[in-house]
Amino acid sequence: MSVTRINLTVNGSKEVVDVPSNWTLLQMLREKMALTGTKNGCAAGECGACTVMLNGEPVNSCMVLAVECDGAEVVTVEGLVQDGQMDVLQQTIIDAGGVQCGFCTPGMLISARALLDRNPNPSADEVRAALVGNLCRCTGYIRIVEAVQTAAQASQ
Amino acid sequence: MHNPHPGLPELEYVKPASLEEASAFLVAHKGEARPFLGGTDTFVRMRDGFWKEKYLVDIKGLDGTNVITFDPAKGLTIGSAIPMNKVSAHPDVKKNYSLLAAACDTVASYQLRNRATIVGNICNASPAGDTIGACMAYGGVLTVFGAGGVRQEPLATFFKGPGKNALQTGDIVTAITFPIPPKPHSGRYMKLGRNKMSDLSIVGVTVLAYKDAAAKSGYTFKVVLASVAPVPFMAEAAQQILAEEPVTEESIGKAAEAAMQAVKPIDDVRSSARYRSYMVRNLTRQALSEVWQQVKS
Ligand SMILES: Cc1cc2nc3c(=O)[nH]c(=O)nc-3n(C[C@H](O)[C@H](O)[C@H](O)COP(=O)(O)OP(=O)(O)OC[C@H]3O[C@@H](n4cnc5c(N)ncnc54)[C@H](O)[C@@H]3O)c2cc1C
Ligand code: FES
Ligand code: FES
């Protein structure tokens, strides 16, 4: 099987990576780059634990081949921290009690960040619709939705 | 069957420089190569061992696949590689083909729709494909680049069975086009899933209605049914009732009954066949009533 050298930007830093052609973006992030914030839940596009930003839009990284990402820009949950400062969403999800086991949290945060980037003041229904692809077995979602709305208000 | 490892089976990724090259590669590797766009059906089928192709041929970015254009005289062209979120957010789609935008938004999740495409949904030829009804109601036609040149494939004759379509080895769909829609029109997509959002449909009813002087009733209604037969199809008897008889709650009920008579549903993990049949009638009646309220005013 071929191994391809790709160039991409991950969390703002330029990377050159050799990837086998059947590797997913999720595998590359976790196994080559040790960015283990991005989780492998179902590997089938269902759970959203693997959600990352690809060229500014959230995708399921288990459903993207790594070789497709030549030239791309990727942001993972690790990249939400800027100059040692957490994203406002990270603080509000902690404050709201929206994290229990934490397995869904990185994907939730990426989907929520993408939502606030395209819609800075979403209604509760819009938050729920944007997070449909992020499953949480612990929190019951209510505190997560609250956290996203609190972050939206804090950013106004 | 389910493989918890995130990896895919061994495969080669092929990124051709042109449609000619892509098509020739698919022909030369018949049975071993498959075109893909978002991969959201392909990767799942490969991971689960149903598909065993050695080569995946990436169509994204090839000539004509990356553009979406609206011409007020001709209609809408959506390149095959355009993900559903880009379609449903496009101002011309929202304005002129709102039923298509609404259908896209019922598929899976926001992040999946950043990869999933309408053309992938169609080529996959699942009886449950959520965007197929809107595409058929708006008269969608596929542009196919094949070994024998470029041709048009109307959706009305495209589906041949579950997972089967009219494409031959080497065929690549580059775009889907739609004529100018009737103005004004009203459309509704009723997706019944096991949950409110994100599940595959148990029943999908698409309805589109507009004033039409050529019809005896003065109106044309299109009714497309999904998940209730081997292929998505137009419920012609139902359409005919509403073209010929004055449109009333009674004739709408009759049309819904005719839609139910036309289905050939199966029992599966998502629903019994009997439940599907009755829900076709109920949802068709509801969708027809809703669009009727809008077009008559
Ligand atoms: C978690 C999950 C949830 C889903 N939920 C839904 C849902 O709610 N509703 C729904 O309808 N679907 C759903 N799907 C199925 C899937 O996402 C859709 O069918 C999607 O539209 C497929 O598009 P794609 O671009 O990803 O297709 P791909 O996987 O790239 O291709 C699909 C098929 O089309 C063929 N093909 C692709 N491009 C071309 C081309 N240019 N020319 C010829 N043949 C081509 C491929 O060989 C393959 O057979 C879901 C899938 C997942 C993983
Ligand atoms: S691991 Fe990608 S969606 Fe579950
Ligand atoms: S906090 Fe445990 S899955 Fe969401």
PDB file of N, CA, C and O in Angstrom, chain A residues 1-2 21-22 24 26-27 40 42-45 51 57-60 62-65 67-68 111 118 132-134, chain B residues 2 4-13 36 38 40 43-44 47 58 60 108-112 114-115 197-198:
ATOM      1  N   MET A   1       0.836  -1.197   0.000  1.00  0.00           N
ATOM      2  CA  MET A   1       0.000   0.000   0.000  1.00  0.00           C
ATOM      3  C   MET A   1       0.876   1.254   0.000  1.00  0.00           C
ATOM      4  O   MET A   1       1.898   1.285   0.656  1.00  0.00           O
ATOM      5  N   SER A   2       0.433   2.271  -0.725  1.00  0.00           N
ATOM      6  CA  SER A   2       1.257   3.483  -0.845  1.00  0.00           C
ATOM      7  C   SER A   2       1.268   4.298   0.438  1.00  0.00           C
ATOM      8  O   SER A   2       0.299   4.313   1.182  1.00  0.00           O
ATOM      9  N   SER A  21      -2.326   5.150   2.572  1.00  0.00           N
ATOM     10  CA  SER A  21      -3.510   5.654   1.867  1.00  0.00           C
ATOM     11  C   SER A  21      -4.830   5.272   2.522  1.00  0.00           C
ATOM     12  O   SER A  21      -5.844   5.889   2.217  1.00  0.00           O
ATOM     13  N   ASN A  22      -4.843   4.283   3.415  1.00  0.00           N
ATOM     14  CA  ASN A  22      -6.132   3.947   4.051  1.00  0.00           C
ATOM     15  C   ASN A  22      -6.305   4.620   5.415  1.00  0.00           C
ATOM     16  O   ASN A  22      -7.272   4.343   6.112  1.00  0.00           O
ATOM     17  N   THR A  24      -7.306   7.371   8.132  1.00  0.00           N
ATOM     18  CA  THR A  24      -8.221   8.503   8.232  1.00  0.00           C
ATOM     19  C   THR A  24      -7.484   9.683   8.877  1.00  0.00           C
ATOM     20  O   THR A  24      -6.443   9.511   9.519  1.00  0.00           O
ATOM     21  N   LEU A  26      -8.522  11.136  11.419  1.00  0.00           N
ATOM     22  CA  LEU A  26      -8.561  10.825  12.862  1.00  0.00           C
ATOM     23  C   LEU A  26      -7.327  10.030  13.283  1.00  0.00           C
ATOM     24  O   LEU A  26      -6.664  10.357  14.276  1.00  0.00           O
ATOM     25  N   GLN A  27      -7.007   8.985  12.524  1.00  0.00           N
ATOM     26  CA  GLN A  27      -5.833   8.173  12.856  1.00  0.00           C
ATOM     27  C   GLN A  27      -4.559   9.002  12.816  1.00  0.00           C
ATOM     28  O   GLN A  27      -3.698   8.884  13.673  1.00  0.00           O
ATOM     29  N   ASN A  40     -11.846   8.714  19.197  1.00  0.00           N
ATOM     30  CA  ASN A  40     -12.439   7.714  18.320  1.00  0.00           C
ATOM     31  C   ASN A  40     -13.578   7.028  19.054  1.00  0.00           C
ATOM     32  O   ASN A  40     -13.343   6.226  19.951  1.00  0.00           O
ATOM     33  N   CYS A  42     -16.994   5.874  17.301  1.00  0.00           N
ATOM     34  CA  CYS A  42     -17.690   4.862  16.507  1.00  0.00           C
ATOM     35  C   CYS A  42     -16.963   4.543  15.210  1.00  0.00           C
ATOM     36  O   CYS A  42     -17.214   3.507  14.610  1.00  0.00           O
ATOM     37  N   ALA A  43     -16.109   5.437  14.762  1.00  0.00           N
ATOM     38  CA  ALA A  43     -15.421   5.294  13.471  1.00  0.00           C
ATOM     39  C   ALA A  43     -16.403   5.117  12.315  1.00  0.00           C
ATOM     40  O   ALA A  43     -16.095   4.472  11.320  1.00  0.00           O
ATOM     41  N   ALA A  44     -17.597   5.657  12.456  1.00  0.00           N
ATOM     42  CA  ALA A  44     -18.605   5.471  11.408  1.00  0.00           C
ATOM     43  C   ALA A  44     -19.441   6.718  11.154  1.00  0.00           C
ATOM     44  O   ALA A  44     -20.504   6.638  10.544  1.00  0.00           O
ATOM     45  N   GLY A  45     -19.007   7.865  11.615  1.00  0.00           N
ATOM     46  CA  GLY A  45     -19.721   9.104  11.301  1.00  0.00           C
ATOM     47  C   GLY A  45     -20.929   9.378  12.172  1.00  0.00           C
ATOM     48  O   GLY A  45     -21.675  10.318  11.922  1.00  0.00           O
ATOM     49  N   THR A  51     -14.888  14.994  15.836  1.00  0.00           N
ATOM     50  CA  THR A  51     -15.103  16.216  15.047  1.00  0.00           C
ATOM     51  C   THR A  51     -13.914  17.176  15.143  1.00  0.00           C
ATOM     52  O   THR A  51     -13.442  17.488  16.240  1.00  0.00           O
ATOM     53  N   GLU A  57     -14.537  24.342   8.505  1.00  0.00           N
ATOM     54  CA  GLU A  57     -15.845  23.718   8.712  1.00  0.00           C
ATOM     55  C   GLU A  57     -15.681  22.421   9.499  1.00  0.00           C
ATOM     56  O   GLU A  57     -14.731  21.669   9.266  1.00  0.00           O
ATOM     57  N   PRO A  58     -16.608  22.126  10.414  1.00  0.00           N
ATOM     58  CA  PRO A  58     -16.478  20.886  11.184  1.00  0.00           C
ATOM     59  C   PRO A  58     -16.767  19.647  10.325  1.00  0.00           C
ATOM     60  O   PRO A  58     -17.700  19.665   9.509  1.00  0.00           O
ATOM     61  N   VAL A  59     -15.969  18.625  10.498  1.00  0.00           N
ATOM     62  CA  VAL A  59     -16.190  17.341   9.812  1.00  0.00           C
ATOM     63  C   VAL A  59     -15.916  16.209  10.803  1.00  0.00           C
ATOM     64  O   VAL A  59     -15.252  16.410  11.818  1.00  0.00           O
ATOM     65  N   ASN A  60     -16.425  15.020  10.473  1.00  0.00           N
ATOM     66  CA  ASN A  60     -16.092  13.819  11.241  1.00  0.00           C
ATOM     67  C   ASN A  60     -14.737  13.342  10.725  1.00  0.00           C
ATOM     68  O   ASN A  60     -14.642  12.873   9.589  1.00  0.00           O
ATOM     69  N   CYS A  62     -13.141  10.788  11.277  1.00  0.00           N
ATOM     70  CA  CYS A  62     -13.106   9.352  10.959  1.00  0.00           C
ATOM     71  C   CYS A  62     -13.628   9.095   9.545  1.00  0.00           C
ATOM     72  O   CYS A  62     -13.542   7.986   9.044  1.00  0.00           O
ATOM     73  N   MET A  63     -14.222  10.115   8.923  1.00  0.00           N
ATOM     74  CA  MET A  63     -14.819   9.958   7.589  1.00  0.00           C
ATOM     75  C   MET A  63     -14.066  10.751   6.529  1.00  0.00           C
ATOM     76  O   MET A  63     -14.623  11.103   5.487  1.00  0.00           O
ATOM     77  N   VAL A  64     -12.804  11.064   6.803  1.00  0.00           N
ATOM     78  CA  VAL A  64     -11.968  11.798   5.851  1.00  0.00           C
ATOM     79  C   VAL A  64     -10.660  11.028   5.746  1.00  0.00           C
ATOM     80  O   VAL A  64     -10.084  10.655   6.776  1.00  0.00           O
ATOM     81  N   LEU A  65     -10.188  10.780   4.537  1.00  0.00           N
ATOM     82  CA  LEU A  65      -8.875  10.139   4.399  1.00  0.00           C
ATOM     83  C   LEU A  65      -7.798  11.180   4.687  1.00  0.00           C
ATOM     84  O   LEU A  65      -7.907  12.340   4.266  1.00  0.00           O
ATOM     85  N   VAL A  67      -4.902  11.391   3.332  1.00  0.00           N
ATOM     86  CA  VAL A  67      -4.303  11.880   2.070  1.00  0.00           C
ATOM     87  C   VAL A  67      -5.133  12.963   1.394  1.00  0.00           C
ATOM     88  O   VAL A  67      -4.602  13.745   0.608  1.00  0.00           O
ATOM     89  N   GLU A  68      -6.430  13.010   1.725  1.00  0.00           N
ATOM     90  CA  GLU A  68      -7.272  14.065   1.148  1.00  0.00           C
ATOM     91  C   GLU A  68      -6.933  15.429   1.746  1.00  0.00           C
ATOM     92  O   GLU A  68      -7.418  16.447   1.248  1.00  0.00           O
ATOM     93  N   SER A 111     -17.809  21.537  17.300  1.00  0.00           N
ATOM     94  CA  SER A 111     -19.102  21.818  16.649  1.00  0.00           C
ATOM     95  C   SER A 111     -19.680  23.133  17.156  1.00  0.00           C
ATOM     96  O   SER A 111     -20.243  23.919  16.379  1.00  0.00           O
ATOM     97  N   ARG A 118     -20.524  30.846  12.679  1.00  0.00           N
ATOM     98  CA  ARG A 118     -21.463  31.169  11.594  1.00  0.00           C
ATOM     99  C   ARG A 118     -22.724  31.829  12.113  1.00  0.00           C
ATOM    100  O   ARG A 118     -23.464  32.446  11.346  1.00  0.00           O
ATOM    101  N   VAL A 132     -26.550  17.963  16.779  1.00  0.00           N
ATOM    102  CA  VAL A 132     -27.213  16.674  16.544  1.00  0.00           C
ATOM    103  C   VAL A 132     -26.193  15.549  16.329  1.00  0.00           C
ATOM    104  O   VAL A 132     -26.407  14.412  16.737  1.00  0.00           O
ATOM    105  N   GLY A 133     -25.098  15.866  15.701  1.00  0.00           N
ATOM    106  CA  GLY A 133     -24.087  14.843  15.398  1.00  0.00           C
ATOM    107  C   GLY A 133     -23.053  14.651  16.487  1.00  0.00           C
ATOM    108  O   GLY A 133     -22.022  14.029  16.246  1.00  0.00           O
ATOM    109  N   ASN A 134     -23.308  15.173  17.678  1.00  0.00           N
ATOM    110  CA  ASN A 134     -22.385  14.985  18.804  1.00  0.00           C
ATOM    111  C   ASN A 134     -23.147  14.317  19.938  1.00  0.00           C
ATOM    112  O   ASN A 134     -23.942  14.954  20.625  1.00  0.00           O
TER     113      ASN A 134
ATOM    114  N   HIS B   2     -19.069  -5.138  12.926  1.00  0.00           N
ATOM    115  CA  HIS B   2     -18.565  -3.781  13.113  1.00  0.00           C
ATOM    116  C   HIS B   2     -17.110  -3.789  13.572  1.00  0.00           C
ATOM    117  O   HIS B   2     -16.720  -4.547  14.438  1.00  0.00           O
ATOM    118  N   PRO B   4     -14.255  -1.807  15.328  1.00  0.00           N
ATOM    119  CA  PRO B   4     -14.068  -0.642  16.183  1.00  0.00           C
ATOM    120  C   PRO B   4     -12.800   0.143  15.863  1.00  0.00           C
ATOM    121  O   PRO B   4     -12.639   1.272  16.301  1.00  0.00           O
ATOM    122  N   HIS B   5     -11.886  -0.458  15.092  1.00  0.00           N
ATOM    123  CA  HIS B   5     -10.665   0.245  14.737  1.00  0.00           C
ATOM    124  C   HIS B   5     -11.004   1.350  13.745  1.00  0.00           C
ATOM    125  O   HIS B   5     -11.817   1.148  12.855  1.00  0.00           O
ATOM    126  N   PRO B   6     -10.392   2.507  13.894  1.00  0.00           N
ATOM    127  CA  PRO B   6     -10.771   3.607  13.009  1.00  0.00           C
ATOM    128  C   PRO B   6     -10.318   3.425  11.565  1.00  0.00           C
ATOM    129  O   PRO B   6     -10.738   4.167  10.697  1.00  0.00           O
ATOM    130  N   GLY B   7      -9.471   2.453  11.304  1.00  0.00           N
ATOM    131  CA  GLY B   7      -8.875   2.355   9.971  1.00  0.00           C
ATOM    132  C   GLY B   7      -9.760   1.671   8.951  1.00  0.00           C
ATOM    133  O   GLY B   7     -10.665   0.927   9.274  1.00  0.00           O
ATOM    134  N   LEU B   8      -9.460   1.924   7.693  1.00  0.00           N
ATOM    135  CA  LEU B   8     -10.134   1.270   6.577  1.00  0.00           C
ATOM    136  C   LEU B   8      -9.291   0.093   6.140  1.00  0.00           C
ATOM    137  O   LEU B   8      -8.096   0.027   6.437  1.00  0.00           O
ATOM    138  N   PRO B   9      -9.894  -0.840   5.391  1.00  0.00           N
ATOM    139  CA  PRO B   9      -9.076  -1.915   4.827  1.00  0.00           C
ATOM    140  C   PRO B   9      -8.029  -1.346   3.875  1.00  0.00           C
ATOM    141  O   PRO B   9      -8.125  -0.182   3.477  1.00  0.00           O
ATOM    142  N   GLU B  10      -7.081  -2.161   3.497  1.00  0.00           N
ATOM    143  CA  GLU B  10      -6.036  -1.684   2.580  1.00  0.00           C
ATOM    144  C   GLU B  10      -6.665  -1.170   1.300  1.00  0.00           C
ATOM    145  O   GLU B  10      -7.565  -1.799   0.744  1.00  0.00           O
ATOM    146  N   LEU B  11      -6.214  -0.021   0.847  1.00  0.00           N
ATOM    147  CA  LEU B  11      -6.722   0.527  -0.412  1.00  0.00           C
ATOM    148  C   LEU B  11      -5.709   1.512  -0.954  1.00  0.00           C
ATOM    149  O   LEU B  11      -4.808   1.950  -0.247  1.00  0.00           O
ATOM    150  N   GLU B  12      -5.867   1.846  -2.233  1.00  0.00           N
ATOM    151  CA  GLU B  12      -5.038   2.887  -2.833  1.00  0.00           C
ATOM    152  C   GLU B  12      -5.926   4.083  -3.131  1.00  0.00           C
ATOM    153  O   GLU B  12      -7.044   3.930  -3.624  1.00  0.00           O
ATOM    154  N   TYR B  13      -5.428   5.258  -2.834  1.00  0.00           N
ATOM    155  CA  TYR B  13      -6.148   6.504  -3.101  1.00  0.00           C
ATOM    156  C   TYR B  13      -5.670   7.050  -4.440  1.00  0.00           C
ATOM    157  O   TYR B  13      -4.475   7.211  -4.661  1.00  0.00           O
ATOM    158  N   PHE B  36     -15.513   8.219  -5.674  1.00  0.00           N
ATOM    159  CA  PHE B  36     -16.154   8.699  -4.440  1.00  0.00           C
ATOM    160  C   PHE B  36     -16.097  10.212  -4.342  1.00  0.00           C
ATOM    161  O   PHE B  36     -15.266  10.857  -4.970  1.00  0.00           O
ATOM    162  N   GLY B  38     -17.935  12.495  -1.016  1.00  0.00           N
ATOM    163  CA  GLY B  38     -17.752  12.695   0.427  1.00  0.00           C
ATOM    164  C   GLY B  38     -17.267  11.440   1.132  1.00  0.00           C
ATOM    165  O   GLY B  38     -16.728  11.497   2.232  1.00  0.00           O
ATOM    166  N   THR B  40     -19.064   9.269   2.572  1.00  0.00           N
ATOM    167  CA  THR B  40     -19.820   8.938   3.787  1.00  0.00           C
ATOM    168  C   THR B  40     -20.610   7.628   3.657  1.00  0.00           C
ATOM    169  O   THR B  40     -20.910   6.995   4.664  1.00  0.00           O
ATOM    170  N   PHE B  43     -16.987   4.864   2.791  1.00  0.00           N
ATOM    171  CA  PHE B  43     -16.093   4.430   3.872  1.00  0.00           C
ATOM    172  C   PHE B  43     -16.807   3.459   4.816  1.00  0.00           C
ATOM    173  O   PHE B  43     -16.213   2.503   5.304  1.00  0.00           O
ATOM    174  N   VAL B  44     -18.100   3.729   5.069  1.00  0.00           N
ATOM    175  CA  VAL B  44     -18.851   2.846   5.962  1.00  0.00           C
ATOM    176  C   VAL B  44     -18.969   1.452   5.348  1.00  0.00           C
ATOM    177  O   VAL B  44     -18.746   0.435   6.010  1.00  0.00           O
ATOM    178  N   ARG B  47     -15.472  -0.218   5.459  1.00  0.00           N
ATOM    179  CA  ARG B  47     -15.107  -0.593   6.819  1.00  0.00           C
ATOM    180  C   ARG B  47     -15.867  -1.840   7.269  1.00  0.00           C
ATOM    181  O   ARG B  47     -15.334  -2.705   7.938  1.00  0.00           O
ATOM    182  N   ASP B  58     -10.882   9.673  -6.325  1.00  0.00           N
ATOM    183  CA  ASP B  58     -11.438  10.924  -5.800  1.00  0.00           C
ATOM    184  C   ASP B  58     -11.884  11.825  -6.952  1.00  0.00           C
ATOM    185  O   ASP B  58     -11.083  12.233  -7.791  1.00  0.00           O
ATOM    186  N   LYS B  60     -13.637  14.725  -6.434  1.00  0.00           N
ATOM    187  CA  LYS B  60     -13.726  16.131  -6.001  1.00  0.00           C
ATOM    188  C   LYS B  60     -12.689  16.990  -6.730  1.00  0.00           C
ATOM    189  O   LYS B  60     -11.523  16.648  -6.781  1.00  0.00           O
ATOM    190  N   ALA B 108     -28.540  13.299   8.328  1.00  0.00           N
ATOM    191  CA  ALA B 108     -27.521  13.085   9.363  1.00  0.00           C
ATOM    192  C   ALA B 108     -27.287  14.329  10.208  1.00  0.00           C
ATOM    193  O   ALA B 108     -28.211  14.867  10.809  1.00  0.00           O
ATOM    194  N   SER B 109     -26.055  14.807  10.249  1.00  0.00           N
ATOM    195  CA  SER B 109     -25.664  15.899  11.136  1.00  0.00           C
ATOM    196  C   SER B 109     -24.965  16.988  10.342  1.00  0.00           C
ATOM    197  O   SER B 109     -24.539  16.765   9.209  1.00  0.00           O
ATOM    198  N   TYR B 110     -24.790  18.150  10.973  1.00  0.00           N
ATOM    199  CA  TYR B 110     -24.130  19.269  10.284  1.00  0.00           C
ATOM    200  C   TYR B 110     -22.745  18.858   9.796  1.00  0.00           C
ATOM    201  O   TYR B 110     -22.377  19.134   8.647  1.00  0.00           O
ATOM    202  N   GLN B 111     -21.968  18.201  10.653  1.00  0.00           N
ATOM    203  CA  GLN B 111     -20.594  17.885  10.220  1.00  0.00           C
ATOM    204  C   GLN B 111     -20.580  16.843   9.103  1.00  0.00           C
ATOM    205  O   GLN B 111     -19.742  16.900   8.222  1.00  0.00           O
ATOM    206  N   LEU B 112     -21.531  15.909   9.116  1.00  0.00           N
ATOM    207  CA  LEU B 112     -21.571  14.935   8.017  1.00  0.00           C
ATOM    208  C   LEU B 112     -21.961  15.623   6.706  1.00  0.00           C
ATOM    209  O   LEU B 112     -21.438  15.300   5.640  1.00  0.00           O
ATOM    210  N   ASN B 114     -21.120  18.440   5.760  1.00  0.00           N
ATOM    211  CA  ASN B 114     -19.972  19.147   5.174  1.00  0.00           C
ATOM    212  C   ASN B 114     -19.192  18.250   4.230  1.00  0.00           C
ATOM    213  O   ASN B 114     -18.307  18.715   3.506  1.00  0.00           O
ATOM    214  N   ARG B 115     -19.470  16.951   4.254  1.00  0.00           N
ATOM    215  CA  ARG B 115     -18.819  16.006   3.345  1.00  0.00           C
ATOM    216  C   ARG B 115     -19.838  15.383   2.388  1.00  0.00           C
ATOM    217  O   ARG B 115     -19.568  15.217   1.204  1.00  0.00           O
ATOM    218  N   MET B 197     -34.283  13.869  14.793  1.00  0.00           N
ATOM    219  CA  MET B 197     -33.244  14.355  13.891  1.00  0.00           C
ATOM    220  C   MET B 197     -32.234  13.252  13.630  1.00  0.00           C
ATOM    221  O   MET B 197     -32.022  12.391  14.468  1.00  0.00           O
ATOM    222  N   SER B 198     -31.638  13.296  12.480  1.00  0.00           N
ATOM    223  CA  SER B 198     -30.414  12.571  12.152  1.00  0.00           C
ATOM    224  C   SER B 198     -30.528  11.082  11.808  1.00  0.00           C
ATOM    225  O   SER B 198     -29.573  10.494  11.355  1.00  0.00           O
TER     226      SER B 198
END
